[in-house]
């Protein structure tokens, strides 16, 4: 995994797979809400894709033979199948690079930093906080909702209530269209409901609406 570092892409994808154009339009909704409520600007992180994070976690767990949450030099060398002196030397050189604090062992955070060299430490810590809540590969929606802070959920809920004109606990296709008529066209509306309306009832409940809006906080 470490030797593939140059090929690991910088993250810039949206969580809900909506188009970049629509993501920017969603940001306008949040920005307008900030203007009205005087809310502070939200933080933005790059989140390591689910599959790549859990691939790295699997590689780490495989190297961590004694399951103490750290990889020592011997475990690392064995993991590289270093049977010759040359390969052992190469493995130890890589290990020295991975062991950021020179403690003699590599924890999962250090392993991720080596695996994703173009990702900031802050973003990696954020990914660990989000994904550590799952024992197995989570769904995209799971990640979206889990990664939102309480303040962000409160903000999205406020927007949801403003859009829920009749107060029935859902934002219908028509309600959303009327609120966004000046900046969203029919194609945008169709994209939103195709992506987030899980039960295809032409209404978004609060959880589905959060799934949609969470995309704004992903970058």
Coordinates of N, CA and C in Angstrom, one line a residue:
X1 N 0.8 -1.2 0.0 CA 0.0 0.0 0.0 C 0.9 1.2 0.0
X2 N 1.9 1.2 0.8 CA 2.8 2.4 0.9 C 3.5 2.7 -0.4
X3 N 3.9 1.6 -1.1 CA 4.6 1.8 -2.4 C 3.7 2.4 -3.5
X4 N 2.4 2.4 -3.3 CA 1.5 3.0 -4.2 C 1.1 4.4 -4.0
X5 N 1.9 5.0 -3.1 CA 1.6 6.4 -2.7 C 1.4 7.4 -3.8
X6 N 2.3 7.4 -4.8 CA 2.1 8.4 -5.9 C 0.8 8.3 -6.7
X7 N 0.2 7.1 -6.6 CA -1.0 6.8 -7.4 C -2.3 7.1 -6.7
X8 N -2.2 7.4 -5.4 CA -3.4 7.6 -4.6 C -3.9 9.0 -4.9
X9 N -5.1 9.2 -5.4 CA -5.6 10.4 -5.9 C -5.9 11.4 -4.8
X10 N -5.8 12.7 -5.1 CA -6.2 13.7 -4.2 C -7.8 13.7 -4.2
X11 N -8.4 13.8 -3.0 CA -9.8 13.7 -2.9 C -10.5 15.0 -3.2
X12 N -11.5 14.9 -4.1 CA -12.3 16.1 -4.4 C -13.7 15.7 -4.8
X13 N -14.0 14.5 -4.6 CA -15.3 14.0 -5.1 C -16.4 14.3 -4.1
X14 N -17.6 14.4 -4.6 CA -18.7 14.7 -3.7 C -19.2 13.4 -3.1
X15 N -19.8 13.4 -1.9 CA -20.2 12.2 -1.2 C -21.4 11.6 -1.8
X16 N -22.3 12.4 -2.3 CA -23.6 11.8 -2.8 C -23.6 11.6 -4.3
X17 N -22.5 11.9 -4.9 CA -22.4 11.6 -6.4 C -23.2 12.6 -7.2
X18 N -23.6 13.7 -6.6 CA -24.3 14.6 -7.4 C -23.3 15.4 -8.2
X19 N -23.8 16.1 -9.2 CA -22.9 16.9 -10.1 C -22.3 18.1 -9.4
X20 N -21.1 18.5 -9.9 CA -20.4 19.6 -9.3 C -21.3 20.9 -9.4
X21 N -22.0 21.0 -10.5 CA -22.8 22.2 -10.7 C -23.9 22.3 -9.7
X22 N -24.6 21.1 -9.4 CA -25.6 21.1 -8.4 C -25.1 21.3 -7.0
X23 N -23.9 20.8 -6.7 CA -23.3 21.0 -5.4 C -23.1 22.5 -5.1
X24 N -22.7 23.2 -6.2 CA -22.5 24.7 -6.0 C -23.8 25.4 -5.7
X25 N -24.9 24.9 -6.3 CA -26.2 25.5 -6.1 C -26.7 25.2 -4.7
X26 N -26.3 24.0 -4.2 CA -26.7 23.6 -2.8 C -25.9 24.5 -1.8
X27 N -24.7 24.9 -2.2 CA -23.9 25.7 -1.3 C -24.6 27.1 -1.2
X28 N -25.3 27.5 -2.2 CA -26.0 28.8 -2.1 C -27.1 28.8 -1.1
X29 N -27.8 27.6 -1.0 CA -28.8 27.5 0.0 C -28.3 27.7 1.4
X30 N -27.1 27.0 1.7 CA -26.5 27.1 3.0 C -26.0 28.5 3.3
X31 N -25.4 29.1 2.2 CA -24.8 30.4 2.4 C -26.0 31.4 2.7
X32 N -27.1 31.3 2.1 CA -28.2 32.1 2.3 C -28.8 31.9 3.7
X33 N -28.7 30.7 4.2 CA -29.2 30.4 5.6 C -28.2 31.1 6.6
X34 N -26.9 31.1 6.3 CA -25.9 31.7 7.1 C -26.2 33.2 7.2
X35 N -26.6 33.8 6.0 CA -26.8 35.2 6.0 C -28.0 35.6 6.9
X36 N -29.0 34.8 6.8 CA -30.3 35.1 7.6 C -30.1 34.8 9.1
X37 N -29.3 33.8 9.4 CA -29.2 33.4 10.8 C -27.9 33.9 11.5
X38 N -27.0 34.5 10.6 CA -25.8 34.9 11.1 C -24.9 33.8 11.6
X39 N -25.1 32.6 11.0 CA -24.3 31.4 11.4 C -22.9 31.5 10.9
X40 N -21.9 31.0 11.7 CA -20.5 31.0 11.3 C -20.3 30.1 10.1
X41 N -19.2 30.3 9.4 CA -18.9 29.5 8.2 C -18.5 28.1 8.7
X42 N -19.0 27.1 8.0 CA -18.7 25.7 8.4 C -17.3 25.3 8.0
X43 N -16.9 24.2 8.7 CA -15.6 23.7 8.3 C -15.7 22.7 7.1
X44 N -14.7 22.6 6.3 CA -14.7 21.7 5.2 C -13.5 20.7 5.3
X45 N -13.8 19.4 5.1 CA -12.7 18.4 5.1 C -12.8 17.6 3.8
X46 N -11.6 17.1 3.4 CA -11.6 16.1 2.4 C -11.7 14.7 3.1
X47 N -12.6 13.9 2.7 CA -12.8 12.6 3.3 C -12.3 11.5 2.4
X48 N -11.4 10.7 3.0 CA -10.9 9.6 2.2 C -12.0 8.7 1.8
X49 N -12.1 8.3 0.6 CA -13.1 7.4 0.1 C -13.2 6.1 1.0
X50 N -14.5 5.7 1.2 CA -14.7 4.5 2.1 C -13.9 3.3 1.7
X51 N -13.9 3.0 0.4 CA -13.2 1.8 0.0 C -11.7 1.9 0.2
X52 N -11.1 3.0 0.0 CA -9.6 3.2 0.2 C -9.3 3.2 1.7
X53 N -10.1 3.8 2.5 CA -9.9 3.7 4.0 C -9.9 2.3 4.5
X54 N -10.9 1.6 4.1 CA -11.1 0.2 4.6 C -10.0 -0.7 4.0
X55 N -9.6 -0.4 2.8 CA -8.5 -1.2 2.2 C -7.2 -1.0 3.0
X56 N -7.0 0.3 3.4 CA -5.8 0.6 4.3 C -5.9 -0.1 5.6
X57 N -7.1 0.0 6.2 CA -7.4 -0.7 7.5 C -7.1 -2.2 7.4
X58 N -7.6 -2.8 6.3 CA -7.3 -4.2 6.2 C -5.8 -4.5 6.1
X59 N -5.1 -3.7 5.4 CA -3.7 -3.9 5.2 C -3.0 -3.7 6.6
X60 N -3.4 -2.7 7.3 CA -2.8 -2.5 8.7 C -3.1 -3.7 9.6
X61 N -4.3 -4.1 9.6 CA -4.7 -5.2 10.5 C -3.9 -6.5 10.1
X62 N -3.7 -6.7 8.8 CA -2.9 -7.9 8.4 C -1.5 -7.8 8.9
X63 N -0.9 -6.6 8.9 CA 0.5 -6.5 9.3 C 0.6 -6.6 10.8
X64 N -0.5 -6.1 11.5 CA -0.4 -6.1 13.0 C -0.7 -7.5 13.5
X65 N 0.3 -8.3 13.6 CA 0.2 -9.8 13.9 C -0.3 -10.0 15.3
X66 N 0.2 -9.2 16.2 CA -0.2 -9.5 17.6 C -1.4 -8.7 18.1
X67 N -2.0 -7.9 17.1 CA -3.3 -7.2 17.3 C -3.2 -6.2 18.5
X68 N -2.1 -5.5 18.7 CA -2.0 -4.5 19.7 C -2.2 -3.1 19.2
X69 N -2.6 -3.0 18.0 CA -2.9 -1.7 17.4 C -1.7 -0.9 16.9
X70 N -0.6 -1.6 16.9 CA 0.7 -1.0 16.4 C 1.5 -2.0 15.6
X71 N 2.3 -1.6 14.6 CA 3.1 -2.5 13.8 C 4.5 -2.2 14.2
X72 N 5.2 -3.3 14.6 CA 6.6 -3.1 14.9 C 7.5 -3.4 13.7
X73 N 8.7 -3.2 13.7 CA 9.6 -3.4 12.6 C 9.6 -4.9 12.1
X74 N 9.5 -5.8 13.0 CA 9.5 -7.2 12.6 C 8.2 -7.6 11.9
X75 N 7.1 -7.1 12.4 CA 5.8 -7.4 11.7 C 5.8 -6.7 10.3
X76 N 6.3 -5.5 10.2 CA 6.4 -4.8 9.0 C 7.2 -5.6 7.9
X77 N 8.4 -6.1 8.4 CA 9.3 -6.8 7.5 C 8.7 -8.1 7.0
X78 N 8.1 -8.8 8.0 CA 7.4 -10.1 7.6 C 6.3 -9.8 6.6
X79 N 5.5 -8.7 6.8 CA 4.4 -8.4 5.9 C 4.9 -8.2 4.5
X80 N 6.1 -7.7 4.4 CA 6.7 -7.5 3.0 C 7.3 -8.7 2.4
X81 N 7.1 -9.8 3.1 CA 7.7 -11.1 2.7 C 9.2 -10.9 2.4
X82 N 9.9 -10.2 3.3 CA 11.3 -9.9 3.1 C 12.2 -11.1 3.4
X83 N 12.4 -11.9 2.5 CA 13.2 -13.1 2.7 C 14.6 -13.0 2.4
X84 N 15.0 -12.0 1.6 CA 16.4 -11.7 1.3 C 16.9 -10.5 2.0
X85 N 18.2 -10.4 2.1 CA 18.8 -9.3 2.9 C 18.4 -7.9 2.2
X86 N 18.4 -7.9 0.9 CA 18.1 -6.7 0.1 C 16.7 -6.2 0.4
X87 N 15.7 -7.2 0.3 CA 14.3 -6.8 0.5 C 14.1 -6.4 2.0
X88 N 14.8 -7.1 2.9 CA 14.7 -6.7 4.3 C 15.2 -5.2 4.5
X89 N 16.3 -4.9 3.9 CA 16.8 -3.6 4.0 C 15.8 -2.5 3.4
X90 N 15.2 -2.9 2.3 CA 14.2 -1.9 1.7 C 13.0 -1.8 2.6
X91 N 12.6 -2.9 3.2 CA 11.4 -2.8 4.1 C 11.7 -2.0 5.3
X92 N 12.9 -2.1 5.9 CA 13.2 -1.3 7.0 C 13.3 0.2 6.7
X93 N 13.8 0.5 5.5 CA 13.9 1.9 5.1 C 12.5 2.5 4.9
X94 N 11.6 1.7 4.4 CA 10.2 2.2 4.3 C 9.6 2.4 5.7
X95 N 9.9 1.4 6.5 CA 9.4 1.5 7.9 C 9.8 2.7 8.6
X96 N 11.1 3.0 8.5 CA 11.7 4.2 9.1 C 10.9 5.5 8.6
X97 N 10.5 5.5 7.4 CA 9.8 6.6 6.8 C 8.4 6.7 7.4
X98 N 7.8 5.5 7.6 CA 6.4 5.5 8.1 C 6.3 5.8 9.6
X99 N 7.3 5.5 10.4 CA 7.4 5.7 11.8 C 7.7 7.2 12.0
X100 N 6.6 8.0 12.0 CA 6.8 9.5 12.0 C 7.4 10.0 13.3
X101 N 7.0 9.4 14.4 CA 7.5 9.8 15.7 C 8.7 9.1 16.3
X102 N 9.2 8.2 15.4 CA 10.4 7.4 15.8 C 10.3 6.7 17.1
X103 N 9.1 6.2 17.3 CA 8.8 5.4 18.5 C 9.2 4.0 18.5
X104 N 9.5 3.5 17.3 CA 9.8 2.1 17.1 C 8.7 1.3 16.7
X105 N 7.5 1.9 16.7 CA 6.3 1.2 16.2 C 5.4 2.2 15.4
X106 N 4.5 1.6 14.6 CA 3.7 2.4 13.7 C 2.3 2.2 14.1
X107 N 1.6 3.3 14.5 CA 0.1 3.2 14.8 C -0.7 3.4 13.5
X108 N -2.0 3.3 13.6 CA -2.8 3.4 12.4 C -2.8 4.8 11.8
X109 N -2.7 5.8 12.6 CA -2.6 7.2 12.0 C -1.4 7.4 11.2
X110 N -0.3 6.9 11.7 CA 1.0 7.0 11.0 C 0.9 6.2 9.7
X111 N 0.3 5.0 9.7 CA 0.1 4.2 8.6 C -0.7 4.9 7.5
X112 N -1.8 5.6 7.9 CA -2.6 6.3 7.0 C -1.9 7.5 6.4
X113 N -1.1 8.2 7.2 CA -0.3 9.3 6.7 C 0.7 8.9 5.6
X114 N 1.3 7.7 5.8 CA 2.2 7.2 4.7 C 1.4 6.7 3.5
X115 N 0.2 6.1 3.7 CA -0.6 5.6 2.6 C -1.2 6.7 1.8
X116 N -1.5 7.9 2.4 CA -2.2 9.0 1.7 C -1.3 10.2 2.0
X117 N -0.2 10.3 1.3 CA 0.8 11.4 1.6 C 0.2 12.8 1.1
X118 N -0.7 12.8 0.3 CA -1.3 14.1 -0.2 C -2.5 14.6 0.6
X119 N -2.8 13.8 1.6 CA -3.9 14.2 2.5 C -3.4 14.8 3.8
X120 N -3.9 15.9 4.3 CA -3.4 16.5 5.5 C -3.7 15.7 6.7
X121 N -2.9 15.9 7.7 CA -3.1 15.1 9.0 C -4.5 15.4 9.5
X122 N -4.9 16.6 9.5 CA -6.2 17.0 10.0 C -7.3 16.2 9.3
X123 N -7.2 16.1 7.9 CA -8.2 15.3 7.1 C -8.2 13.8 7.5
X124 N -7.0 13.3 7.7 CA -6.8 11.9 8.1 C -7.4 11.6 9.5
X125 N -7.2 12.5 10.4 CA -7.8 12.3 11.7 C -9.3 12.4 11.6
X126 N -9.8 13.3 10.8 CA -11.3 13.4 10.5 C -11.8 12.1 10.0
X127 N -11.1 11.5 9.0 CA -11.5 10.2 8.4 C -11.6 9.1 9.5
X128 N -10.6 9.1 10.3 CA -10.6 8.1 11.4 C -11.8 8.2 12.3
X129 N -12.1 9.5 12.7 CA -13.2 9.8 13.6 C -14.5 9.3 12.9
X130 N -14.7 9.5 11.6 CA -15.9 9.1 10.9 C -16.0 7.6 10.8
X131 N -14.9 7.0 10.2 CA -15.0 5.6 9.9 C -14.9 4.7 11.1
X132 N -14.3 5.2 12.2 CA -14.1 4.3 13.3 C -15.4 3.9 14.0
X133 N -16.5 4.5 13.6 CA -17.8 4.2 14.1 C -18.4 3.0 13.4
X134 N -17.7 2.5 12.4 CA -18.2 1.4 11.6 C -17.2 0.2 11.6
X135 N -17.7 -1.0 11.9 CA -16.9 -2.2 11.9 C -16.7 -2.7 10.5
X136 N -17.6 -2.4 9.6 CA -17.6 -2.9 8.2 C -17.7 -1.7 7.3
X137 N -17.5 -1.9 6.0 CA -17.6 -0.9 5.0 C -19.0 -0.3 5.1
X138 N -19.2 1.0 5.4 CA -20.5 1.6 5.6 C -21.0 2.1 4.2
X139 N -22.3 2.4 4.2 CA -22.9 2.9 2.9 C -22.5 4.4 2.8
X140 N -22.7 4.9 1.6 CA -22.4 6.3 1.4 C -23.3 7.2 2.3
X141 N -24.5 6.8 2.5 CA -25.4 7.6 3.3 C -25.0 7.5 4.8
X142 N -24.6 6.4 5.2 CA -24.1 6.2 6.6 C -23.0 7.2 6.9
X143 N -22.0 7.3 5.9 CA -20.9 8.2 6.1 C -21.3 9.7 6.1
X144 N -22.2 10.0 5.2 CA -22.7 11.4 5.1 C -23.3 11.8 6.5
X145 N -24.2 11.0 7.0 CA -24.9 11.4 8.2 C -24.0 11.4 9.4
X146 N -23.1 10.4 9.5 CA -22.2 10.3 10.6 C -21.2 11.4 10.7
X147 N -20.8 11.9 9.5 CA -19.7 12.9 9.5 C -20.2 14.3 9.8
X148 N -21.5 14.5 9.8 CA -22.1 15.8 10.2 C -21.9 16.1 11.6
X149 N -21.6 17.3 12.0 CA -21.5 17.7 13.4 C -23.0 18.0 13.9
X150 N -23.1 18.1 15.2 CA -24.5 18.5 15.7 C -24.9 19.9 15.2
X151 N -23.9 20.8 15.1 CA -24.3 22.1 14.6 C -24.7 22.1 13.2
X152 N -24.1 21.3 12.4 CA -24.4 21.2 11.0 C -25.8 20.5 10.8
X153 N -26.1 19.5 11.6 CA -27.4 18.9 11.6 C -28.5 19.9 12.0
X154 N -28.2 20.7 12.9 CA -29.1 21.7 13.4 C -29.4 22.7 12.3
X155 N -28.3 23.0 11.6 CA -28.4 24.0 10.5 C -29.3 23.4 9.3
X156 N -29.0 22.2 9.0 CA -29.8 21.5 7.9 C -31.2 21.4 8.3
X157 N -31.5 21.0 9.5 CA -32.8 20.9 10.0 C -33.6 22.2 9.9
X158 N -32.9 23.3 10.2 CA -33.6 24.6 10.1 C -33.9 24.9 8.6
X159 N -33.1 24.5 7.7 CA -33.4 24.7 6.3 C -34.5 23.8 5.9
X160 N -34.5 22.6 6.4 CA -35.5 21.6 6.0 C -36.9 22.2 6.5
X161 N -37.0 22.7 7.7 CA -38.3 23.2 8.2 C -38.7 24.4 7.4
X162 N -37.8 25.2 6.9 CA -38.2 26.3 6.1 C -38.8 25.9 4.7
X163 N -38.2 24.8 4.2 CA -38.7 24.2 2.9 C -40.0 23.4 3.1
X164 N -40.2 22.8 4.3 CA -41.4 22.0 4.5 C -42.6 23.0 4.8
X165 N -43.1 23.5 3.7 CA -44.1 24.5 3.8 C -45.4 24.1 4.6
X166 N -45.9 22.9 4.3 CA -47.1 22.5 5.0 C -46.8 21.8 6.3
X167 N -45.6 21.7 6.7 CA -45.3 21.1 8.0 C -45.6 19.7 8.3
X168 N -45.6 18.9 7.2 CA -45.9 17.5 7.3 C -44.7 16.6 7.6
X169 N -43.5 17.2 7.8 CA -42.3 16.4 8.0 C -41.6 15.9 6.8
X170 N -42.0 16.4 5.6 CA -41.4 16.0 4.3 C -41.3 17.3 3.5
X171 N -40.3 17.3 2.6 CA -40.2 18.3 1.6 C -40.5 17.6 0.3
X172 N -41.7 18.0 -0.3 CA -42.1 17.4 -1.5 C -41.4 18.0 -2.7
X173 N -41.5 17.3 -3.8 CA -40.9 17.7 -5.1 C -41.4 19.2 -5.4
X174 N -42.7 19.4 -5.2 CA -43.2 20.7 -5.5 C -42.8 21.8 -4.5
X175 N -42.7 21.4 -3.2 CA -42.2 22.4 -2.3 C -40.8 22.8 -2.5
X176 N -39.9 21.8 -2.9 CA -38.5 22.2 -3.1 C -38.4 23.0 -4.4
X177 N -39.2 22.6 -5.4 CA -39.2 23.3 -6.7 C -39.6 24.8 -6.5
X178 N -40.6 25.0 -5.7 CA -41.1 26.4 -5.5 C -40.0 27.2 -4.7
X179 N -39.3 26.6 -3.8 CA -38.3 27.3 -3.0 C -37.1 27.6 -3.9
X180 N -36.8 26.7 -4.8 CA -35.5 26.8 -5.6 C -35.8 27.2 -7.0
X181 N -36.9 27.7 -7.3 CA -37.3 28.0 -8.7 C -36.4 28.9 -9.4
X182 N -35.8 29.8 -8.7 CA -34.9 30.8 -9.3 C -33.5 30.3 -9.7
X183 N -33.1 29.2 -9.0 CA -31.7 28.8 -9.3 C -31.6 27.3 -9.7
X184 N -32.7 26.5 -9.5 CA -32.7 25.1 -9.9 C -33.6 24.8 -11.0
X185 N -33.2 24.1 -12.0 CA -34.0 23.8 -13.1 C -34.6 22.4 -12.9
X186 N -35.4 21.9 -13.9 CA -36.0 20.6 -13.8 C -34.9 19.5 -13.7
X187 N -33.8 19.7 -14.4 CA -32.8 18.7 -14.4 C -32.2 18.6 -13.0
X188 N -32.0 19.7 -12.4 CA -31.4 19.7 -11.0 C -32.4 19.0 -10.1
X189 N -33.7 19.3 -10.2 CA -34.7 18.6 -9.4 C -34.7 17.1 -9.5
X190 N -34.6 16.7 -10.8 CA -34.6 15.3 -11.1 C -33.4 14.6 -10.5
X191 N -32.3 15.3 -10.6 CA -31.0 14.7 -10.1 C -31.1 14.5 -8.5
X192 N -31.7 15.5 -7.9 CA -31.8 15.5 -6.4 C -32.6 14.3 -6.0
X193 N -33.8 14.1 -6.6 CA -34.7 13.1 -6.2 C -34.2 11.7 -6.6
X194 N -33.5 11.6 -7.7 CA -33.0 10.4 -8.2 C -31.9 9.9 -7.2
X195 N -31.1 10.9 -6.7 CA -30.0 10.5 -5.8 C -30.4 10.3 -4.3
X196 N -31.4 11.1 -3.9 CA -31.6 11.1 -2.4 C -33.0 10.6 -2.0
X197 N -33.9 10.5 -2.9 CA -35.3 10.0 -2.6 C -35.3 8.5 -2.6
X198 N -34.9 7.8 -1.5 CA -34.6 6.4 -1.4 C -35.9 5.6 -1.7
X199 N -37.0 6.1 -1.2 CA -38.2 5.3 -1.4 C -39.1 5.7 -2.6
X200 N -38.5 6.7 -3.4 CA -39.1 7.1 -4.6 C -40.5 7.6 -4.5
X201 N -40.8 8.3 -3.4 CA -42.2 8.8 -3.2 C -42.3 10.3 -3.5
X202 N -41.3 10.8 -4.2 CA -41.3 12.2 -4.6 C -41.4 13.2 -3.3
X203 N -40.9 12.7 -2.2 CA -40.8 13.5 -1.0 C -39.4 13.2 -0.3
X204 N -38.8 14.2 0.3 CA -37.6 13.9 1.1 C -37.9 14.1 2.6
X205 N -37.7 13.0 3.3 CA -37.8 13.2 4.8 C -36.5 13.8 5.3
X206 N -36.4 14.1 6.6 CA -35.3 14.8 7.1 C -34.0 14.1 6.9
X207 N -34.0 12.8 7.0 CA -32.7 12.1 6.8 C -32.3 12.1 5.4
X208 N -33.2 12.0 4.4 CA -32.9 12.1 3.0 C -32.4 13.5 2.6
X209 N -33.0 14.5 3.3 CA -32.7 15.9 3.0 C -31.2 16.2 3.6
X210 N -30.9 15.6 4.7 CA -29.6 15.7 5.3 C -28.6 15.0 4.3
X211 N -28.9 13.9 3.8 CA -28.1 13.2 2.8 C -27.7 14.1 1.6
X212 N -28.7 14.8 1.2 CA -28.6 15.8 0.1 C -27.7 16.9 0.5
X213 N -28.0 17.6 1.6 CA -27.3 18.8 2.0 C -25.9 18.5 2.5
X214 N -25.7 17.3 3.0 CA -24.3 16.9 3.6 C -23.2 17.1 2.5
X215 N -23.6 17.0 1.3 CA -22.7 17.1 0.2 C -21.9 18.4 0.2
X216 N -22.6 19.5 0.7 CA -22.0 20.8 0.7 C -20.8 20.8 1.7
X217 N -20.9 20.0 2.8 CA -19.9 20.0 3.8 C -18.8 19.1 3.5
X218 N -18.8 18.5 2.4 CA -17.8 17.4 2.0 C -16.5 18.0 1.4
X219 N -16.5 19.3 1.2 CA -15.3 19.9 0.5 C -14.8 21.1 1.2

